[in-house]
Short mmCIF file of C-alpha atoms and ligand atoms in Angstrom, two decimals:
data_model
loop_
_atom_site.label_atom_id
_atom_site.label_comp_id
_atom_site.label_asym_id
_atom_site.label_seq_id
_atom_site.Cartn_x
_atom_site.Cartn_y
_atom_site.Cartn_z
CA UNK A 1 -24.47 86.38 -25.61
CA UNK A 2 -21.55 84.15 -24.75
CA UNK A 3 -19.58 81.69 -26.86
CA UNK A 4 -16.15 80.06 -26.80
CA UNK A 5 -14.91 81.33 -30.18
CA UNK A 6 -16.42 84.33 -31.98
CA UNK A 7 -15.81 84.04 -35.72
CA UNK A 8 -15.94 87.02 -38.09
CA UNK A 9 -16.80 86.04 -41.68
CA UNK A 10 -18.82 83.23 -43.27
CA UNK A 11 -16.47 82.39 -46.15
CA UNK A 12 -14.79 78.99 -46.39
CA UNK A 13 -12.48 79.87 -43.45
CA UNK A 14 -15.11 80.97 -40.94
CA UNK A 15 -17.63 78.28 -41.82
CA UNK A 16 -15.15 75.40 -41.84
CA UNK A 17 -13.67 76.60 -38.54
CA UNK A 18 -17.13 76.72 -37.00
CA UNK A 19 -17.93 73.23 -38.31
CA UNK A 20 -14.64 71.58 -37.23
CA UNK A 21 -14.92 73.18 -33.77
CA UNK A 22 -18.49 71.94 -33.48
CA UNK A 23 -17.20 68.39 -34.15
CA UNK A 24 -14.72 68.95 -31.27
CA UNK A 25 -17.49 70.16 -28.97
CA UNK A 26 -16.41 73.81 -29.07
CA UNK A 27 -19.15 76.46 -29.30
CA UNK A 28 -18.93 79.28 -31.88
CA UNK A 29 -20.95 82.18 -33.28
CA UNK A 30 -20.27 83.31 -36.86
CA UNK A 31 -20.90 86.96 -37.72
CA UNK A 32 -21.08 87.83 -41.44
CA UNK A 33 -21.67 91.20 -43.06
CA UNK A 34 -23.40 89.86 -46.20
CA UNK A 35 -26.67 87.96 -46.56
CA UNK A 36 -26.79 84.17 -46.83
CA UNK A 37 -28.04 84.44 -50.44
CA UNK A 38 -25.10 86.67 -51.31
CA UNK A 39 -22.36 84.40 -49.94
CA UNK A 40 -24.00 81.35 -51.50
CA UNK A 41 -24.01 82.93 -54.96
CA UNK A 42 -20.61 84.65 -54.95
CA UNK A 43 -18.44 83.05 -57.66
CA UNK A 44 -14.85 82.67 -56.48
CA UNK A 45 -12.19 79.93 -56.61
CA UNK A 46 -12.97 76.42 -57.77
CA UNK A 47 -10.13 73.90 -57.35
CA UNK A 48 -9.71 71.78 -54.21
CA UNK A 49 -6.39 70.17 -53.40
CA UNK A 50 -6.40 66.47 -52.63
CA UNK A 51 -6.10 67.10 -48.88
CA UNK A 52 -8.71 69.88 -48.83
CA UNK A 53 -11.31 67.62 -50.47
CA UNK A 54 -10.37 64.87 -48.00
CA UNK A 55 -10.72 67.30 -45.08
CA UNK A 56 -14.30 68.10 -46.15
CA UNK A 57 -15.16 64.42 -46.64
CA UNK A 58 -13.70 63.42 -43.26
CA UNK A 59 -15.62 66.25 -41.60
CA UNK A 60 -18.88 64.84 -43.00
CA UNK A 61 -19.55 67.71 -45.44
CA UNK A 62 -18.26 66.04 -48.59
CA UNK A 63 -21.29 64.09 -49.87
CA UNK A 64 -22.27 66.55 -52.61
CA UNK A 65 -18.61 67.26 -53.35
CA UNK A 66 -18.08 63.55 -53.98
CA UNK A 67 -21.23 63.37 -56.11
CA UNK A 68 -20.87 66.55 -58.15
CA UNK A 69 -17.20 67.54 -57.92
CA UNK A 70 -15.11 66.85 -61.01
CA UNK A 71 -11.97 64.88 -60.14
CA UNK A 72 -9.09 65.93 -62.38
CA UNK A 73 -6.00 63.76 -62.74
CA UNK A 74 -4.10 66.19 -64.93
CA UNK A 75 -3.75 69.76 -66.18
CA UNK A 76 -2.53 71.12 -69.51
CA UNK A 77 0.12 73.75 -70.16
CA UNK A 78 -0.01 75.50 -73.53
CA UNK A 79 2.93 77.45 -74.88
CA UNK A 80 4.82 77.91 -78.15
CA UNK A 81 1.87 76.54 -80.10
CA UNK A 82 1.66 73.20 -78.27
CA UNK A 83 -0.28 71.52 -75.47
CA UNK A 84 1.55 69.52 -72.80
CA UNK A 85 -0.30 67.42 -70.24
CA UNK A 86 0.96 67.22 -66.66
CA UNK A 87 -0.28 63.90 -65.27
CA UNK A 88 -0.86 64.93 -61.66
CA UNK A 89 -1.86 61.48 -60.44
CA UNK A 90 0.99 59.62 -62.09
CA UNK A 91 3.52 62.16 -60.79
CA UNK A 92 2.22 62.22 -57.20
CA UNK A 93 1.48 58.56 -56.54
CA UNK A 94 -2.26 58.87 -57.11
CA UNK A 95 -3.30 62.32 -55.90
CA UNK A 96 -5.76 64.50 -57.83
CA UNK A 97 -7.62 67.81 -57.53
CA UNK A 98 -11.39 68.32 -57.48
CA UNK A 99 -13.10 71.11 -59.41
CA UNK A 100 -15.93 72.31 -57.14
CA UNK A 101 -16.92 75.96 -56.73
CA UNK A 102 -16.07 77.78 -53.52
CA UNK A 103 -19.71 78.86 -53.23
CA UNK A 104 -20.74 75.19 -53.30
CA UNK A 105 -18.36 74.53 -50.38
CA UNK A 106 -19.92 77.52 -48.63
CA UNK A 107 -23.47 76.19 -49.25
CA UNK A 108 -22.58 72.74 -47.91
CA UNK A 109 -20.99 74.20 -44.76
CA UNK A 110 -23.90 76.56 -44.07
CA UNK A 111 -26.32 73.68 -44.46
CA UNK A 112 -24.25 71.51 -42.07
CA UNK A 113 -23.97 74.27 -39.45
CA UNK A 114 -27.66 75.16 -39.54
CA UNK A 115 -28.80 71.54 -39.39
CA UNK A 116 -26.80 71.02 -36.19
CA UNK A 117 -28.08 74.20 -34.56
CA UNK A 118 -25.11 76.42 -35.47
CA UNK A 119 -25.41 80.15 -34.74
CA UNK A 120 -24.74 82.08 -37.97
CA UNK A 121 -25.52 85.81 -38.02
CA UNK A 122 -25.84 87.10 -41.57
CA UNK A 123 -26.26 90.75 -42.62
CA UNK A 124 -24.44 92.01 -39.52
CA UNK A 125 -22.95 95.49 -39.81
CA UNK A 126 -20.34 97.52 -37.91
CA UNK A 127 -18.52 94.52 -36.47
CA UNK A 128 -16.11 95.61 -33.74
CA UNK A 129 -13.67 93.59 -31.67
CA UNK A 130 -12.92 94.50 -28.06
CA UNK A 131 -10.67 93.28 -25.26
CA UNK A 132 -8.21 91.13 -27.22
CA UNK A 133 -5.41 92.41 -24.96
CA UNK A 134 -7.07 91.02 -21.85
CA UNK A 135 -8.86 87.84 -20.81
CA UNK A 136 -12.34 88.89 -21.86
CA UNK A 137 -12.54 89.64 -25.56
CA UNK A 138 -15.79 90.28 -27.34
CA UNK A 139 -17.51 91.21 -30.56
CA UNK A 140 -20.16 93.82 -31.10
CA UNK A 141 -22.30 94.14 -34.23
CA UNK A 142 -25.60 95.51 -35.46
CA UNK A 143 -28.30 93.21 -36.79
CA UNK A 144 -31.87 94.24 -37.65
CA UNK A 145 -31.11 97.67 -36.20
CA UNK A 146 -30.11 96.19 -32.80
CA UNK A 147 -26.60 96.43 -31.38
CA UNK A 148 -25.55 93.02 -30.02
CA UNK A 149 -22.55 91.83 -28.02
CA UNK A 150 -20.84 88.47 -27.76
CA UNK A 151 -18.38 87.62 -24.97
CA UNK A 152 -15.87 84.93 -25.91
CA UNK A 153 -12.47 83.42 -25.10
CA UNK A 154 -11.00 83.96 -28.59
CA UNK A 155 -11.80 85.85 -31.78
CA UNK A 156 -11.10 84.27 -35.19
CA UNK A 157 -10.69 86.86 -37.96
CA UNK A 158 -11.96 84.97 -41.02
CA UNK A 159 -13.21 88.09 -42.78
CA UNK A 160 -11.10 87.99 -45.92
CA UNK A 161 -8.65 90.50 -47.30
CA UNK A 162 -10.99 93.51 -46.92
CA UNK A 163 -12.22 92.59 -43.44
CA UNK A 164 -11.75 94.49 -40.18
CA UNK A 165 -9.83 91.98 -38.04
CA UNK A 166 -6.35 92.56 -39.41
CA UNK A 167 -6.65 96.23 -38.41
CA UNK A 168 -6.80 95.21 -34.73
CA UNK A 169 -3.18 94.01 -34.76
CA UNK A 170 -1.17 97.07 -33.62
CA UNK A 171 1.28 98.43 -36.19
CA UNK A 172 4.21 97.82 -33.84
CA UNK A 173 3.29 94.13 -33.54
CA UNK A 174 3.24 93.02 -37.15
CA UNK A 175 5.07 93.14 -40.42
CA UNK A 176 3.54 93.01 -43.89
CA UNK A 177 5.13 91.39 -46.93
CA UNK A 178 3.55 92.15 -50.27
CA UNK A 179 3.95 92.29 -53.98
CA UNK A 180 1.57 93.53 -56.64
CA UNK A 181 1.58 92.45 -60.27
CA UNK A 182 1.25 94.68 -63.33
CA UNK A 183 -1.82 92.75 -64.56
CA UNK A 184 -5.18 91.30 -63.49
CA UNK A 185 -7.57 88.56 -64.67
CA UNK A 186 -10.77 89.18 -66.55
CA UNK A 187 -12.93 86.21 -65.50
CA UNK A 188 -16.11 84.96 -67.15
CA UNK A 189 -18.68 82.32 -66.32
CA UNK A 190 -20.49 81.08 -69.42
CA UNK A 191 -23.29 78.67 -70.24
CA UNK A 192 -21.07 76.67 -72.56
CA UNK A 193 -19.83 73.09 -72.46
CA UNK A 194 -16.15 73.13 -71.34
CA UNK A 195 -14.10 72.46 -74.46
CA UNK A 196 -11.48 70.47 -72.55
CA UNK A 197 -11.99 67.85 -69.86
CA UNK A 198 -9.02 69.24 -67.93
CA UNK A 199 -7.88 72.78 -67.13
CA UNK A 200 -5.69 74.56 -69.67
CA UNK A 201 -3.13 77.14 -68.54
CA UNK A 202 -1.84 79.07 -71.55
CA UNK A 203 1.13 81.36 -72.04
CA UNK A 204 0.56 83.46 -75.15
CA UNK A 205 2.01 86.59 -76.74
CA UNK A 206 -1.32 88.37 -76.05
CA UNK A 207 -1.14 87.34 -72.38
CA UNK A 208 -2.12 84.47 -70.10
CA UNK A 209 -5.40 82.58 -70.49
CA UNK A 210 -7.01 79.83 -68.41
CA UNK A 211 -9.83 77.52 -69.38
CA UNK A 212 -11.63 76.05 -66.37
CA UNK A 213 -15.14 74.88 -65.59
CA UNK A 214 -17.79 74.52 -62.91
CA UNK A 215 -19.77 71.61 -64.40
CA UNK A 216 -20.34 69.72 -67.64
CA UNK A 217 -22.38 72.71 -68.89
CA UNK A 218 -20.58 75.71 -67.38
CA UNK A 219 -17.25 77.10 -68.57
CA UNK A 220 -15.12 79.35 -66.36
CA UNK A 221 -12.33 81.19 -68.16
CA UNK A 222 -9.84 83.95 -67.49
CA UNK A 223 -7.78 86.35 -69.61
CA UNK A 224 -4.80 88.38 -68.46
CA UNK A 225 -5.76 92.06 -68.64
CA UNK A 226 -4.63 95.41 -67.23
CA UNK A 227 -5.09 95.98 -63.46
CA UNK A 228 -7.43 98.91 -64.24
CA UNK A 229 -9.16 97.16 -67.15
CA UNK A 230 -12.46 98.73 -68.10
CA UNK A 231 -14.93 95.85 -68.51
CA UNK A 232 -17.14 98.05 -70.63
CA UNK A 233 -14.45 97.93 -73.32
CA UNK A 234 -14.82 94.15 -73.63
CA UNK A 235 -17.73 93.02 -75.80
CA UNK A 236 -18.65 89.33 -75.51
CA UNK A 237 -17.27 88.83 -79.03
CA UNK A 238 -13.92 90.34 -77.99
CA UNK A 239 -13.71 88.02 -74.93
CA UNK A 240 -14.37 84.92 -77.07
CA UNK A 241 -11.99 86.12 -79.74
CA UNK A 242 -9.13 86.41 -77.22
CA UNK A 243 -9.99 83.04 -75.65
CA UNK A 244 -9.86 81.39 -79.09
CA UNK A 245 -6.54 83.08 -79.88
CA UNK A 246 -4.81 82.34 -76.61
CA UNK A 247 -6.12 78.82 -75.95
CA UNK A 248 -6.43 77.12 -79.34
CA UNK A 249 -2.78 76.40 -79.97
CA UNK A 250 -2.57 73.28 -82.08
CA UNK A 251 -5.97 73.08 -83.72
CA UNK A 252 -6.82 70.16 -81.43
CA UNK A 253 -9.99 71.76 -80.10
CA UNK A 254 -12.13 74.84 -80.24
CA UNK A 255 -13.33 76.82 -77.21
CA UNK A 256 -17.14 76.48 -77.01
CA UNK A 257 -19.01 79.75 -76.85
CA UNK A 258 -22.22 80.44 -74.93
CA UNK A 259 -24.05 83.22 -73.11
CA UNK A 260 -21.77 84.97 -70.59
CA UNK A 261 -23.51 84.75 -67.20
CA UNK A 262 -21.04 86.73 -65.09
CA UNK A 263 -17.85 88.67 -65.58
CA UNK A 264 -15.41 90.46 -63.32
CA UNK A 265 -11.82 91.56 -62.84
CA UNK A 266 -9.64 89.79 -60.25
CA UNK A 267 -6.63 91.77 -59.02
CA UNK A 268 -3.34 89.90 -58.60
CA UNK A 269 -1.53 90.32 -55.32
CA UNK A 270 0.77 88.47 -52.97
CA UNK A 271 0.34 89.49 -49.32
CA UNK A 272 1.30 88.07 -45.90
CA UNK A 273 0.93 89.52 -42.42
CA UNK A 274 3.26 88.14 -39.76
CA UNK A 275 2.47 86.94 -37.22
CA UNK A 276 -1.05 85.67 -37.89
CA UNK A 277 -2.00 86.11 -34.23
CA UNK A 278 -2.22 88.97 -31.78
CA UNK A 279 -3.04 87.88 -28.23
CA UNK A 280 -6.58 86.43 -28.37
CA UNK A 281 -7.16 87.27 -32.03
CA UNK A 282 -6.26 84.73 -34.72
CA UNK A 283 -6.18 85.71 -38.41
CA UNK A 284 -7.26 82.95 -40.79
CA UNK A 285 -7.29 82.60 -44.61
CA UNK A 286 -7.51 85.70 -46.79
CA UNK A 287 -7.52 87.95 -43.71
CA UNK A 288 -3.87 86.95 -43.22
CA UNK A 289 -2.63 86.23 -46.74
CA UNK A 290 -3.46 86.56 -50.41
CA UNK A 291 -1.91 84.65 -53.29
CA UNK A 292 -2.33 85.35 -57.01
CA UNK A 293 -4.90 82.84 -58.32
CA UNK A 294 -2.61 81.16 -60.87
CA UNK A 295 -1.85 78.17 -58.65
CA UNK A 296 -5.51 77.87 -57.45
CA UNK A 297 -4.36 78.03 -53.84
CA UNK A 298 -6.40 80.71 -52.00
CA UNK A 299 -9.23 78.54 -50.65
CA UNK A 300 -6.89 75.60 -50.03
CA UNK A 301 -4.50 77.67 -47.96
CA UNK A 302 -7.43 79.05 -45.95
CA UNK A 303 -8.55 75.50 -45.18
CA UNK A 304 -5.03 74.53 -44.09
CA UNK A 305 -5.04 77.42 -41.55
CA UNK A 306 -8.41 76.24 -40.27
CA UNK A 307 -7.15 72.70 -39.70
CA UNK A 308 -4.28 74.04 -37.56
CA UNK A 309 -6.44 76.47 -35.58
CA UNK A 310 -9.33 74.07 -34.95
CA UNK A 311 -6.95 71.48 -33.49
CA UNK A 312 -5.17 74.05 -31.36
CA UNK A 313 -8.42 75.45 -29.98
CA UNK A 314 -9.82 71.96 -29.36
CA UNK A 315 -6.65 71.13 -27.37
CA UNK A 316 -7.03 74.30 -25.36
CA UNK A 317 -10.68 73.77 -24.45
CA UNK A 318 -10.13 70.08 -23.70
CA UNK A 319 -7.02 70.33 -21.53
CA UNK A 320 -5.99 73.98 -21.16
CA UNK A 321 -2.84 73.31 -23.19
CA UNK A 322 -1.66 76.35 -25.16
CA UNK A 323 1.38 75.00 -27.02
CA UNK A 324 -0.47 74.47 -30.32
CA UNK A 325 -2.21 77.84 -30.01
CA UNK A 326 1.13 79.52 -29.34
CA UNK A 327 2.58 77.82 -32.43
CA UNK A 328 -0.44 78.67 -34.67
CA UNK A 329 1.22 81.46 -36.61
CA UNK A 330 4.59 79.74 -37.09
CA UNK A 331 2.92 76.47 -38.12
CA UNK A 332 0.67 78.18 -40.70
CA UNK A 333 3.38 80.46 -42.06
CA UNK A 334 5.55 77.53 -43.12
CA UNK A 335 2.84 76.45 -45.56
CA UNK A 336 1.89 80.04 -46.42
CA UNK A 337 5.39 80.75 -47.72
CA UNK A 338 5.61 77.47 -49.65
CA UNK A 339 2.33 78.37 -51.32
CA UNK A 340 3.41 81.99 -51.88
CA UNK A 341 6.50 80.70 -53.64
CA UNK A 342 4.53 78.32 -55.86
CA UNK A 343 1.83 80.88 -56.73
CA UNK A 344 4.42 83.53 -57.53
CA UNK A 345 6.33 81.03 -59.71
CA UNK A 346 3.26 79.89 -61.69
CA UNK A 347 2.29 83.54 -62.16
CA UNK A 348 5.72 84.64 -63.35
CA UNK A 349 6.05 81.64 -65.66
CA UNK A 350 2.76 82.08 -67.49
CA UNK A 351 2.06 85.81 -67.69
CA UNK A 352 3.32 88.53 -69.99
CA UNK A 353 5.10 91.21 -68.02
CA UNK A 354 4.87 94.64 -69.69
CA UNK A 355 8.54 95.34 -68.88
CA UNK A 356 9.98 91.92 -69.84
CA UNK A 357 12.90 92.00 -72.24
CA UNK A 358 13.54 89.45 -74.99
CA UNK A 359 16.12 87.61 -72.85
CA UNK A 360 13.60 87.22 -70.05
CA UNK A 361 10.98 85.87 -72.46
CA UNK A 362 13.42 83.25 -73.76
CA UNK A 363 14.28 82.21 -70.18
CA UNK A 364 10.58 81.72 -69.43
CA UNK A 365 10.13 79.58 -72.55
CA UNK A 366 13.14 77.51 -71.50
CA UNK A 367 11.76 77.03 -68.02
CA UNK A 368 8.37 75.91 -69.34
CA UNK A 369 10.08 73.50 -71.71
CA UNK A 370 12.02 72.10 -68.73
CA UNK A 371 8.85 71.75 -66.66
CA UNK A 372 7.15 69.63 -69.32
CA UNK A 373 10.16 67.61 -70.45
CA UNK A 374 11.87 66.70 -67.17
CA UNK A 375 9.97 64.25 -64.96
CA UNK A 376 11.64 65.78 -61.91
CA UNK A 377 10.48 69.28 -62.87
CA UNK A 378 6.97 68.04 -63.74
CA UNK A 379 6.80 66.43 -60.33
CA UNK A 380 7.67 69.67 -58.57
CA UNK A 381 4.72 71.32 -60.31
CA UNK A 382 2.40 68.36 -59.69
CA UNK A 383 3.15 67.94 -55.98
CA UNK A 384 2.57 71.63 -55.35
CA UNK A 385 -0.59 71.70 -57.48
CA UNK A 386 -2.29 68.75 -55.75
CA UNK A 387 -1.20 70.25 -52.41
CA UNK A 388 1.85 69.79 -50.19
CA UNK A 389 1.43 67.49 -47.19
CA UNK A 390 -0.08 69.19 -44.13
CA UNK A 391 2.88 68.41 -41.87
CA UNK A 392 5.55 70.49 -43.65
N1 APR B 401 -17.70 91.82 -40.81
C1 APR B 401 -18.24 90.60 -41.04
N2 APR B 401 -17.95 89.85 -42.13
C2 APR B 401 -17.08 90.36 -43.01
C3 APR B 401 -16.47 91.61 -42.82
C4 APR B 401 -16.80 92.36 -41.67
N3 APR B 401 -16.28 93.56 -41.43
N4 APR B 401 -15.64 91.85 -43.86
C5 APR B 401 -15.72 90.78 -44.67
N5 APR B 401 -16.59 89.87 -44.17
C6 APR B 401 -16.97 88.58 -44.75
C7 APR B 401 -17.10 88.57 -46.25
O1 APR B 401 -18.38 89.02 -46.66
C8 APR B 401 -16.88 87.11 -46.58
O2 APR B 401 -18.08 86.37 -46.57
O3 APR B 401 -15.94 87.64 -44.49
C9 APR B 401 -15.97 86.62 -45.46
C10 APR B 401 -14.57 86.34 -45.93
O4 APR B 401 -14.59 85.29 -46.86
P1 APR B 401 -13.51 85.11 -48.01
O5 APR B 401 -13.16 86.42 -48.60
O6 APR B 401 -14.02 84.04 -48.91
O7 APR B 401 -12.19 84.61 -47.24
P2 APR B 401 -11.83 83.18 -46.62
O8 APR B 401 -13.00 82.57 -45.96
O9 APR B 401 -10.57 83.37 -45.87
O10 APR B 401 -11.58 82.26 -47.88
C11 APR B 401 -10.47 82.34 -48.68
O11 APR B 401 -11.63 83.24 -50.54
O12 APR B 401 -10.96 85.08 -51.79
C12 APR B 401 -11.05 83.71 -51.74
O13 APR B 401 -9.19 83.04 -53.01
C13 APR B 401 -9.72 83.14 -51.75
O14 APR B 401 -10.60 81.08 -52.12
C14 APR B 401 -10.00 81.87 -51.13
C15 APR B 401 -10.96 82.10 -50.08
C1 PHB B 402 -11.27 78.55 -61.40
O1 PHB B 402 -11.86 77.59 -61.94
O2 PHB B 402 -11.88 79.51 -60.94
C2 PHB B 402 -9.79 78.54 -61.30
C3 PHB B 402 -9.10 77.40 -61.69
C4 PHB B 402 -7.72 77.38 -61.62
C5 PHB B 402 -7.04 78.49 -61.16
C6 PHB B 402 -7.73 79.62 -60.74
C7 PHB B 402 -9.11 79.64 -60.82
O3 PHB B 402 -5.69 78.47 -61.09
#
């Protein structure tokens, strides 16, 4: 088999890259370890920045997003027993975010790729990269018991944080920057009408809580918990009890309960590998960086990488020019670090740190108060939340 770009991973990164390259006339094969049913059902992130939603619409894969996505013009911050609304649209000259599950984005992209004859290989095991040092890289994988090989010009590692691609960058050629947090998120998906039309981020003495949604009937919510939290210790009643406590600050509303459909623990980590390229291998999305989910940035940052790489590869295959490809890592890392900073800041502001002293707690309260009472400070939050411009 031969293709121009071999892509490992059918998450948002790999699928969007394959789709955007197809629009540019560049041929790809996507190799994914899980089944199609699995990736289409996996519940992950759910908030699209203004520019990310626009990217999908402009690429012709935004019809269902525009029909079913929930456009949010504001978010709420709860602390010290009060709710404060941040008017995202007013503060950013009209931008907004769209609540639309990552798995819905994945479904739309798979559908678009398959309907235009895209080559997606699901349930592929033992993916191996070869020849990235030379001019003839390739991928090998096993599917239906058969070992298969793809020759290509470039490999795109879109295989997430636990993928294999990052391991092909030699230790002497990269540096890793990381930070772990002394807490995690217990996330639930429930068949309950969301109690608030907009997201609520809450700082509470018992720990952070977030009320989100997937539709008019499905609530998504998170509770700060220990990194090694034992889910078995959390009865449904205990989960709802904590959500009521942490989210219902001023008696203005009550969290609606319903059957819990899914639950899981999300670790909190900040991670960056530099550079995001080694010879003919490009790392994209979670394969190259992880942000804590507080700012809702993971999927958006992945899509920003894809925009940069798809343009650079299109340039290369059209005219042989390599300047954009050579600048891929530096271009992406500018945004990556802006987003790392914002995600770290939102996380530090809203969570309870086990080792925080009373002075630190007061400083955090003061900072939150500043964020909601100064228009300049509110704007800083809003412009990061709806997404920084792509040309930073
Ligand atoms: N071989 C083939 N596929 C693999 C391998 C492998 N060795 N390892 C992982 N994969 C697949 C995973 O099954 C997954 O479908 O790669 C895909 C990676 O997808 P994501 O983890 O969703 O990463 P990405 O596409 O970069 O999207 C970033 O994902 O984790 C969220 O918050 C993050 O929303 C952000 C988004
Ligand atoms: C979600 O709905 O899954 C979600 C929303 C906002 C976040 C993180 C996750 O910051």
